[in-house]
Coordinates of C-alpha atoms in Angstrom, one line a residue:
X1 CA -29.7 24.4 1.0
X2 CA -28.2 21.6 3.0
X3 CA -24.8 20.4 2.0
X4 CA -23.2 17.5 1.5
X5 CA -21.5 15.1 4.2
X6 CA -18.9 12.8 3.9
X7 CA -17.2 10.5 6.1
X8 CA -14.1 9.3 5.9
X9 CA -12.6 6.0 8.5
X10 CA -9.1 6.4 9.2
X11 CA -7.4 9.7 7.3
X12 CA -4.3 8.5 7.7
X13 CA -1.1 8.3 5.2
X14 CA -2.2 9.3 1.7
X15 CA -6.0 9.2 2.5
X16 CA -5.0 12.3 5.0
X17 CA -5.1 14.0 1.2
X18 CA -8.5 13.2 0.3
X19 CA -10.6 15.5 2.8
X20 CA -9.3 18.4 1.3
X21 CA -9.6 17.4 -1.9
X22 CA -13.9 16.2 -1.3
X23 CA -13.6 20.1 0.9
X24 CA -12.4 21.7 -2.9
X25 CA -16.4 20.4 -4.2
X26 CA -17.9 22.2 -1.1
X27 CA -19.0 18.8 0.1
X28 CA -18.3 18.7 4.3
X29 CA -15.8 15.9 5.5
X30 CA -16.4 14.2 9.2
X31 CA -13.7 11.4 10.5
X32 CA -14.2 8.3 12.6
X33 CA -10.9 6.8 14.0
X34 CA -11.6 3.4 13.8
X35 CA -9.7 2.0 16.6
X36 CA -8.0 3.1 20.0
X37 CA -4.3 3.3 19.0
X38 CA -3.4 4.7 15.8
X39 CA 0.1 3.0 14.3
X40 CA 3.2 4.9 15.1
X41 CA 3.0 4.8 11.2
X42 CA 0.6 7.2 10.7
X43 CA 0.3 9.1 13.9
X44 CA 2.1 12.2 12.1
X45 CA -0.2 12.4 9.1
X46 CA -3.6 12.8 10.8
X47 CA -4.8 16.6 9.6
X48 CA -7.8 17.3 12.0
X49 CA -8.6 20.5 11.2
X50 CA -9.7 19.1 7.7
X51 CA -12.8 17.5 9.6
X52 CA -16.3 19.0 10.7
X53 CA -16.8 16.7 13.2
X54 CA -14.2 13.5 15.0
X55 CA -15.7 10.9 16.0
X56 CA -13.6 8.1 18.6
X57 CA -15.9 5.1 18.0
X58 CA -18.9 3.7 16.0
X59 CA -21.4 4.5 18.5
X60 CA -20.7 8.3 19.6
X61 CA -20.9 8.5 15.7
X62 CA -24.3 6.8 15.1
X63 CA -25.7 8.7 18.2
X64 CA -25.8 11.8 16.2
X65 CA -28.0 10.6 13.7
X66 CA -26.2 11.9 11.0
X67 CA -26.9 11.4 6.7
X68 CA -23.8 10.4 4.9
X69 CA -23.9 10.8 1.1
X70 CA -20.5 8.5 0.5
X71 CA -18.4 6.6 2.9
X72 CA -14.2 6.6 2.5
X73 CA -11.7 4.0 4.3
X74 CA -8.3 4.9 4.6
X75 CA -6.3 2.2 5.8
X76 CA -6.5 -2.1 5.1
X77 CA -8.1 -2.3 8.6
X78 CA -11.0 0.3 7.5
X79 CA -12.4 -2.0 4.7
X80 CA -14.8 -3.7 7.1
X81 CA -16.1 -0.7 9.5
X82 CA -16.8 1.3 6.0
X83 CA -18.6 -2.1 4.7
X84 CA -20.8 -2.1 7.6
X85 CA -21.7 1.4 8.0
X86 CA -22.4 1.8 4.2
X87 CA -25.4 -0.9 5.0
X88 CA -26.0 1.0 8.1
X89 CA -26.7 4.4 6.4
X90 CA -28.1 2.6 3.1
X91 CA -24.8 4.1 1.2
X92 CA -25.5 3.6 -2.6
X93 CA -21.7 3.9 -3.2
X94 CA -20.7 0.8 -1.3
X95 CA -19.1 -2.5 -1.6
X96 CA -21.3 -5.6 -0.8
X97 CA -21.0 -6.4 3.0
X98 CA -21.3 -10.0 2.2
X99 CA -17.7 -10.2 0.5
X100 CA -15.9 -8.1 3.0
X101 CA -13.3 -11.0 3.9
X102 CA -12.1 -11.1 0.2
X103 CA -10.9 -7.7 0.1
X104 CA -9.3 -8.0 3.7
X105 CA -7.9 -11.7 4.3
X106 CA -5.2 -12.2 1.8
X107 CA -5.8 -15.9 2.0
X108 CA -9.6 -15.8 1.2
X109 CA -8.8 -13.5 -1.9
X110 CA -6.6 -15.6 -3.5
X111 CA -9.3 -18.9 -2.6
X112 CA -12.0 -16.6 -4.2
X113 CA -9.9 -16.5 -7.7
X114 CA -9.8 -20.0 -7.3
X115 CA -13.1 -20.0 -7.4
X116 CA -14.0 -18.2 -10.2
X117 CA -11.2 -19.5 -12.7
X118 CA -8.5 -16.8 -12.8
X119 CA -4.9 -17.6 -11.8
X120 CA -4.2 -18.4 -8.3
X121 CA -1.1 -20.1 -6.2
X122 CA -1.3 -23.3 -3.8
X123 CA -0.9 -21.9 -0.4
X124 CA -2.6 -22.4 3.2
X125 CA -3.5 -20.6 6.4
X126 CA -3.5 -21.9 9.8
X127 CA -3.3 -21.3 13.8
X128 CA -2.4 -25.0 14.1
X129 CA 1.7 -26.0 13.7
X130 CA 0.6 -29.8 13.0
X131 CA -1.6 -28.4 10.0
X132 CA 1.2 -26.1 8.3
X133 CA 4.0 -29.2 9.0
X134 CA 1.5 -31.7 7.1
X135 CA 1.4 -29.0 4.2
X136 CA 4.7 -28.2 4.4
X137 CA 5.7 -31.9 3.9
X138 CA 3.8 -32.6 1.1
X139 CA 5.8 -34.8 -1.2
X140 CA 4.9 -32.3 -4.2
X141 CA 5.8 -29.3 -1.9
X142 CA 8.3 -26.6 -4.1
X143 CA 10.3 -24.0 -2.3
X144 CA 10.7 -21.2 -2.0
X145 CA 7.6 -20.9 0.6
X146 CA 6.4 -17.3 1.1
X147 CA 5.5 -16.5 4.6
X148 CA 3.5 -13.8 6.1
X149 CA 0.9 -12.3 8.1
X150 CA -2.6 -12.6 6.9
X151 CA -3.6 -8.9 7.3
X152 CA -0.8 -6.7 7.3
X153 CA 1.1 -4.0 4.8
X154 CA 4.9 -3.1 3.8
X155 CA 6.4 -6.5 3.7
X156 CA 5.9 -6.6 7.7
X157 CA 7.0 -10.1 8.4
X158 CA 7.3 -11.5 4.9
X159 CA 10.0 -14.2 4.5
X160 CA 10.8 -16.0 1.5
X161 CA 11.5 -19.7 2.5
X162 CA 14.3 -22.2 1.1
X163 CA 13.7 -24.9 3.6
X164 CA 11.1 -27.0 5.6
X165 CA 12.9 -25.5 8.8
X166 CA 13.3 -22.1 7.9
X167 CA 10.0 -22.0 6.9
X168 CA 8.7 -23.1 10.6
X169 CA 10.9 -21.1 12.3
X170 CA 9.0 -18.0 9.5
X171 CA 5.8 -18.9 11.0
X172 CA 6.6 -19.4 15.0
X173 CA 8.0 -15.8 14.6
X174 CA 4.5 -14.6 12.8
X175 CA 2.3 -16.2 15.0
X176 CA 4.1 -14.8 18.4
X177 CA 4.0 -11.0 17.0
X178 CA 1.3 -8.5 15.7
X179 CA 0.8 -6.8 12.4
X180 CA 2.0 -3.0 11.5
X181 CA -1.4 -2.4 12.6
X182 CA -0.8 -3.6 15.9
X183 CA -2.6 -6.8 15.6
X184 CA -2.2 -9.8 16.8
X185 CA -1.6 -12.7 14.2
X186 CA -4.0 -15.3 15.0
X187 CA -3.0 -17.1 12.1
X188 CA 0.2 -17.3 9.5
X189 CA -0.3 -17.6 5.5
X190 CA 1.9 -19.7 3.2
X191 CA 2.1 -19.6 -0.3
X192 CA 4.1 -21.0 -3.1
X193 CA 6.7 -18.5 -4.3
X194 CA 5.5 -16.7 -7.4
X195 CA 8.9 -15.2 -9.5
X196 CA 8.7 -13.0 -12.1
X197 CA 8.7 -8.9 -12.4
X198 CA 6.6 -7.8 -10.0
X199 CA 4.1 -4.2 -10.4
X200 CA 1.7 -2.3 -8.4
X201 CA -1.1 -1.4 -10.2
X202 CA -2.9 1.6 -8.5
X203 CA -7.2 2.3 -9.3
X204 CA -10.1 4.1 -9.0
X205 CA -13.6 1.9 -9.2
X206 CA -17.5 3.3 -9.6
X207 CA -20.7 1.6 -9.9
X208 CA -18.9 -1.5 -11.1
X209 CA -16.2 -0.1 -13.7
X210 CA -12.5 0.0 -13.4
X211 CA -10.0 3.1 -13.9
X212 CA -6.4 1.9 -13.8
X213 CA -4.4 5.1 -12.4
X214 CA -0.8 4.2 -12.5
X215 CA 1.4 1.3 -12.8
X216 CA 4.7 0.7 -11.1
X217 CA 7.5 -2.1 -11.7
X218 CA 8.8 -3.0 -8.5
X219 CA 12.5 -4.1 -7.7
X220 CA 13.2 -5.6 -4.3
X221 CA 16.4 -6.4 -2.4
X222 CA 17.3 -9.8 -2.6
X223 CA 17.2 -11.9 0.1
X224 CA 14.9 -14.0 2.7
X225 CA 13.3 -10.7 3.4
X226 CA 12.0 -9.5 0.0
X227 CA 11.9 -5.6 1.0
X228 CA 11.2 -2.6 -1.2
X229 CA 14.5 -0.8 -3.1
X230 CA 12.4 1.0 -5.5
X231 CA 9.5 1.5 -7.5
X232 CA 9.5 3.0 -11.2
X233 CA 6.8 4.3 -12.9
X234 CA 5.4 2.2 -15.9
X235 CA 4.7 3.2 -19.4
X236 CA 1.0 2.7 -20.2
X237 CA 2.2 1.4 -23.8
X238 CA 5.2 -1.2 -22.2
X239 CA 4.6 -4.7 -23.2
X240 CA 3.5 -5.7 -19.6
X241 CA 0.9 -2.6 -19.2
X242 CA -2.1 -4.4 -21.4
X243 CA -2.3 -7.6 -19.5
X244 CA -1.5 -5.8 -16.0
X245 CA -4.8 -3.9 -17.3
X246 CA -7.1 -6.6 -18.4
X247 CA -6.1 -8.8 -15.5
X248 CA -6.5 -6.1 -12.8
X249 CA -9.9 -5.2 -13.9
X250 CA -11.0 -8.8 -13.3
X251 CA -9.6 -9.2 -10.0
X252 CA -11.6 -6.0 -9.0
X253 CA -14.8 -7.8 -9.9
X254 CA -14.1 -11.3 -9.0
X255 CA -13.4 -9.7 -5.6
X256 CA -16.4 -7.4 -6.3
X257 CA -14.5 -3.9 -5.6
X258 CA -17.1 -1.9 -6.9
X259 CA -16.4 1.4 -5.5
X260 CA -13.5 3.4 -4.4
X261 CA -9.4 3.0 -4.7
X262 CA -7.7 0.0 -4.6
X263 CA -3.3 -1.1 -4.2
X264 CA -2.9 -4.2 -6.3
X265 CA 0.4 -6.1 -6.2
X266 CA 0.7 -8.6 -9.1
X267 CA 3.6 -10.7 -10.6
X268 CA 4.0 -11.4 -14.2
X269 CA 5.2 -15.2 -14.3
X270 CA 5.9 -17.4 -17.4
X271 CA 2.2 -18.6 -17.3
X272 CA 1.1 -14.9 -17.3
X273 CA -0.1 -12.5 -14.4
X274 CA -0.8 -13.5 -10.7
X275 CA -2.0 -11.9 -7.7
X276 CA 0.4 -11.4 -4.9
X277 CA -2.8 -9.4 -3.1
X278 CA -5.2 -6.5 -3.1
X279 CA -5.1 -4.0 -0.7
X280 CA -8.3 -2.0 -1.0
X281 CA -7.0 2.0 -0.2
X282 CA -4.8 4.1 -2.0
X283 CA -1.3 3.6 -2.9
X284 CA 0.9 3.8 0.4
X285 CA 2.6 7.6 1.1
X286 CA 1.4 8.7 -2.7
X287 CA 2.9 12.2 -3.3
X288 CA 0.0 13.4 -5.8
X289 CA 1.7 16.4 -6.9
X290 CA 4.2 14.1 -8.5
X291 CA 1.9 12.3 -10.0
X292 CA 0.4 15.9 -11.5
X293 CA 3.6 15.9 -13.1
X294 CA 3.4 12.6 -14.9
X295 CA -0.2 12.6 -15.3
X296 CA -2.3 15.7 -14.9
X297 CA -4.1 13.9 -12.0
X298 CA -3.8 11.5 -9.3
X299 CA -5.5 8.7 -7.4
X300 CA -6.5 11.0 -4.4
X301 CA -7.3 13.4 -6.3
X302 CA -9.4 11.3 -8.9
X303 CA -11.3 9.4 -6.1
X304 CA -12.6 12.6 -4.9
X305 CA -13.7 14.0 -8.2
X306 CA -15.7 10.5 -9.2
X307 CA -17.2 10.1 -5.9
X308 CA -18.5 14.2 -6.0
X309 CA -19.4 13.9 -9.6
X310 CA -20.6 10.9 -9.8
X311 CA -19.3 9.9 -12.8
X312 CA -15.2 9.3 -14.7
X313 CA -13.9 12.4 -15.6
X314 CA -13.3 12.1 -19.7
X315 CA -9.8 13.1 -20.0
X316 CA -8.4 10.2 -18.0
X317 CA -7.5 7.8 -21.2
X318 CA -6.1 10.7 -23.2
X319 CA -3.7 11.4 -19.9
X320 CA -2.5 8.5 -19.6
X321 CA -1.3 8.1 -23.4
X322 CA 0.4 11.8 -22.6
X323 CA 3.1 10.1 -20.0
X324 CA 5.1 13.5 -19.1
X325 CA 8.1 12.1 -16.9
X326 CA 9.0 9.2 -14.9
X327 CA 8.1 8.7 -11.0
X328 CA 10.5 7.0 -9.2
X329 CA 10.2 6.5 -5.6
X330 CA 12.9 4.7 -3.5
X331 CA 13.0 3.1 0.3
X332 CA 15.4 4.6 2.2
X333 CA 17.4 1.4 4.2
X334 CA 19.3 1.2 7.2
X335 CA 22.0 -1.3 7.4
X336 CA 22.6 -1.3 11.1
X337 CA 21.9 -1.3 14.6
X338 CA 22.7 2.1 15.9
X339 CA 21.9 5.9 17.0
X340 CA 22.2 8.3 14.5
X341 CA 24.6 10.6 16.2
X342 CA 25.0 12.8 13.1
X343 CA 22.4 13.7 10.4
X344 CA 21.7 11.8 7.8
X345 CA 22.2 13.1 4.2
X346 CA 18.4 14.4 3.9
X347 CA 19.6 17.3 2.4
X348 CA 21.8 16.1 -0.2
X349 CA 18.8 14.3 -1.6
X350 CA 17.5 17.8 -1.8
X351 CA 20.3 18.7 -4.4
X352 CA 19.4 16.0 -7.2
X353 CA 17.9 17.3 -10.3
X354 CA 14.8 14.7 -10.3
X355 CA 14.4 15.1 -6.2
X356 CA 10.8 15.4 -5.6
X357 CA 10.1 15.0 -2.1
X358 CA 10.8 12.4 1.2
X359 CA 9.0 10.9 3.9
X360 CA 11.2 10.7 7.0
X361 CA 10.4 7.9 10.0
X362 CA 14.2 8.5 11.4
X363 CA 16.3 11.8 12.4
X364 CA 18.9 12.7 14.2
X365 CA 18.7 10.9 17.9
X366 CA 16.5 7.6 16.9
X367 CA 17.5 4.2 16.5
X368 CA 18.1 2.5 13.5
X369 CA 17.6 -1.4 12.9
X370 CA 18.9 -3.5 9.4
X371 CA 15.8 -2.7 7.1
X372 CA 13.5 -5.8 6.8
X373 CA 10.1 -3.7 6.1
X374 CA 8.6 -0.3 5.7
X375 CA 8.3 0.0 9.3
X376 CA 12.2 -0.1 9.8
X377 CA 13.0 1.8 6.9
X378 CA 14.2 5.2 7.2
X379 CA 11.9 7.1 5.1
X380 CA 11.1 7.5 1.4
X381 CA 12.2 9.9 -1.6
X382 CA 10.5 10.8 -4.5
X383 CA 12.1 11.5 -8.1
X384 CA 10.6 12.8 -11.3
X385 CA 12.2 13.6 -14.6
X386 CA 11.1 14.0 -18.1
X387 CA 13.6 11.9 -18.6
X388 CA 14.1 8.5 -17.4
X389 CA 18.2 7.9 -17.5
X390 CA 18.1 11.1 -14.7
X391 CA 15.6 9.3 -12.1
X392 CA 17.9 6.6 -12.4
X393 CA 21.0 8.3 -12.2
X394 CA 19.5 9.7 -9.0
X395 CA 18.9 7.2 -7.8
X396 CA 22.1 5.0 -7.6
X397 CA 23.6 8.3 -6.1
X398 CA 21.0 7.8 -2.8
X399 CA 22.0 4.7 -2.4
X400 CA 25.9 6.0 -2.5
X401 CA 25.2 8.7 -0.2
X402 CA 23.5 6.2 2.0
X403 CA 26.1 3.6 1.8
X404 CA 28.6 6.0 2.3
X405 CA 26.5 7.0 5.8
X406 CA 26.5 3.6 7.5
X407 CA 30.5 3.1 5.9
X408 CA 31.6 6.2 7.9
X409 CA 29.5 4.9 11.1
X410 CA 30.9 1.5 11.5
X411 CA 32.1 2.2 14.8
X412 CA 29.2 3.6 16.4
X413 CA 28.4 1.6 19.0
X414 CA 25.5 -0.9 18.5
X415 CA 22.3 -0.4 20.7
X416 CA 21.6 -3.8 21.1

């Protein structure tokens, strides 16, 4: 009996999870790498030994003639090689080729809800200086102005605007850089600042239907540079959960996600819910056993079951309503410019009675920059507790042990 084979683009971050969990259905896994250079990002999190075969580029791939039975993206930049090679190989599990751009191009997305009648925000994209100063002076023009790449991921050149200038000087600096993904930004996006509480709402989508997997409320620091502080897990039952619900599921078909996982970031304003964007993967350095705890299951985890099966698993709504503990999960920030001579407190973190887990991007010997993204953050820590006064006692005692840190190294001296 021949079995199974999957293929997966770009394993990276959470999706390095997912191979092992499509190996637990005896279903064979191979990986393409999509591109040359894989971000500094995710260069640690590749698992290769996962994989039957590793393929370098599209066309040492479709020389080997190979039957896929689903195709898996793992990164924002995978959305369009999986869209092509799910026409190539006839993949029945794929997401039309045709609307590719408004799963990818944060600007088209929000043109497509536009389109079709749900909430959207005045905003513009251009290469052109002249074009974005004629918007930007618009006599009806409101700051704040949000700018930001128009393909990138972890707030990776996002500046909230309070002026004409600033917001210029936002866009030379987007234009003249690339992406986290390292790549070049052709063109800069402005939007009109939405405010209101922000969430992520994590799913799983099959043949045209909608599982929502998780909801977070997101807190930010304030500032021009709206980066993460934490995330906190949201009750299913919470006032803001039902909307979040019906509103995600019709972004997922207006942008016509019919299949796989999807990162939505949406902010409820006084008009109701908006789109900030969709990022069609799974929710950035998930730790699924901490969503075992909450849950019973996890997006990772759940993708791989529905995509095997074929079909939603039944005990997903019952789940859901059986919330067992709060997932917090906090950015670790660096306030300076400096070598960290001594270690940071990693292990104290360890000590807290909610610690869950961390991600760590800095040790003992790298630099350090002020925090303005993911990509300059330190790393990440995850907290769970039945109860939710102890994730967030723990928490605003990691953000005292890291003040305390950069306090006591004041005096280091700057590398810049």
């Amino acid at each position: 009996m021949i079995k199974k084979q999957s293929l997966i683009i770009d394993a990276y971050s959470s999706a390095s999870l997912l191979a092992p969990e499509i190996l637990s259905f005896n279903i064979l896994c191979d990986h393409l790498n999509s591109r040359k250079k894989i971000p500094k990002l995710y260069k640690n999190s590749f698992r290769p030994y996962d994989f039957t075969s590793l393929y370098e580029s599209v066309d040492s791939l479709l020389n080997e003639k190979k039957r896929y039975d689903f195709i898996l993206g793992g990164c924002d930049y995978s959305t369009p090689i999986v869209d092509k090679l799910g026409e190539v190989f006839n993949i029945p599990t794929r997401n039309p080729l045709k609307t590719t751009d408004y799963r990818r191009d944060k600007f088209l997305m929000i043109e497509r809800l536009k389109k079709v009648g749900l909430a959207w925000v005045n905003q513009i994209k251009s290469s052109s200086i002249m074009e974005i100063k004629t918007w930007l002076l618009n006599t009806n023009r409101k700051y704040p102005i949000v700018v930001k790449p128009l393909k990138s991921a972890g707030t990776d050149n996002v500046t909230i605007c309070m002026s004409f200038e600033d917001a210029l000087m936002s866009v030379n600096k987007v234009l003249s850089s690339e992406n986290i993904y390292k790549e070049k930004n052709d063109e800069a996006l402005l939007m009109e600042y939405l405010g209101g509480r922000e969430f992520i709402v994590d799913t799983v989508s099959y043949d045209g239907s909608h599982l929502i997997v998780a909801i977070f409320q997101v807190f930010k620091k304030k500032g021009r540079t709206p980066v993460l502080d934490y995330m906190l897990l949201e009750n299913f039952h919470s006032s803001f959960s039902k909307d979040l619900i019906v509103y995600s599921k019709k972004i997922l078909s207006a942008l016509e996600l019919q299949y796989g996982p999807a990162h939505l970031e949406i902010v409820i304003t006084p008009i109701g819910p908006h789109l900030i964007e969709l990022n069609p993967r799974f929710h950035g350095h998930l730790n699924p056993y901490v969503m075992n705890k909450a849950f019973g299951f996890n997006q990772i985890r759940l993708t791989a079951e529905i995509y095997c099966h074929r079909f939603f698993p039944n005990y997903i709504n019952a789940s859901l309503k059986k919330q067992k503990g709060w997932v917090l999960k906090a950015l670790i920030h660096s306030s300076k410019r400096l070598r960290l001579t001594s270690r940071f407190p990693w292990v104290q973190f360890t000590r807290l009675t909610s610690y869950q887990s961390s991600y760590r991007w800095r040790n003992l010997g790298d630099y350090t920059s002020p925090t303005t993204s993911l990509k300059s953050a330190l790393g990440m820590v995850y907290l769970f507790h039945r109860e939710k006064k102890i994730v967030e006692q723990d928490y605003k005692i990691i953000r005292d042990l890291e003040n305390c840190f950069f306090n006591k190294h004041h005096n280091i001296v700057n590398y810049l």
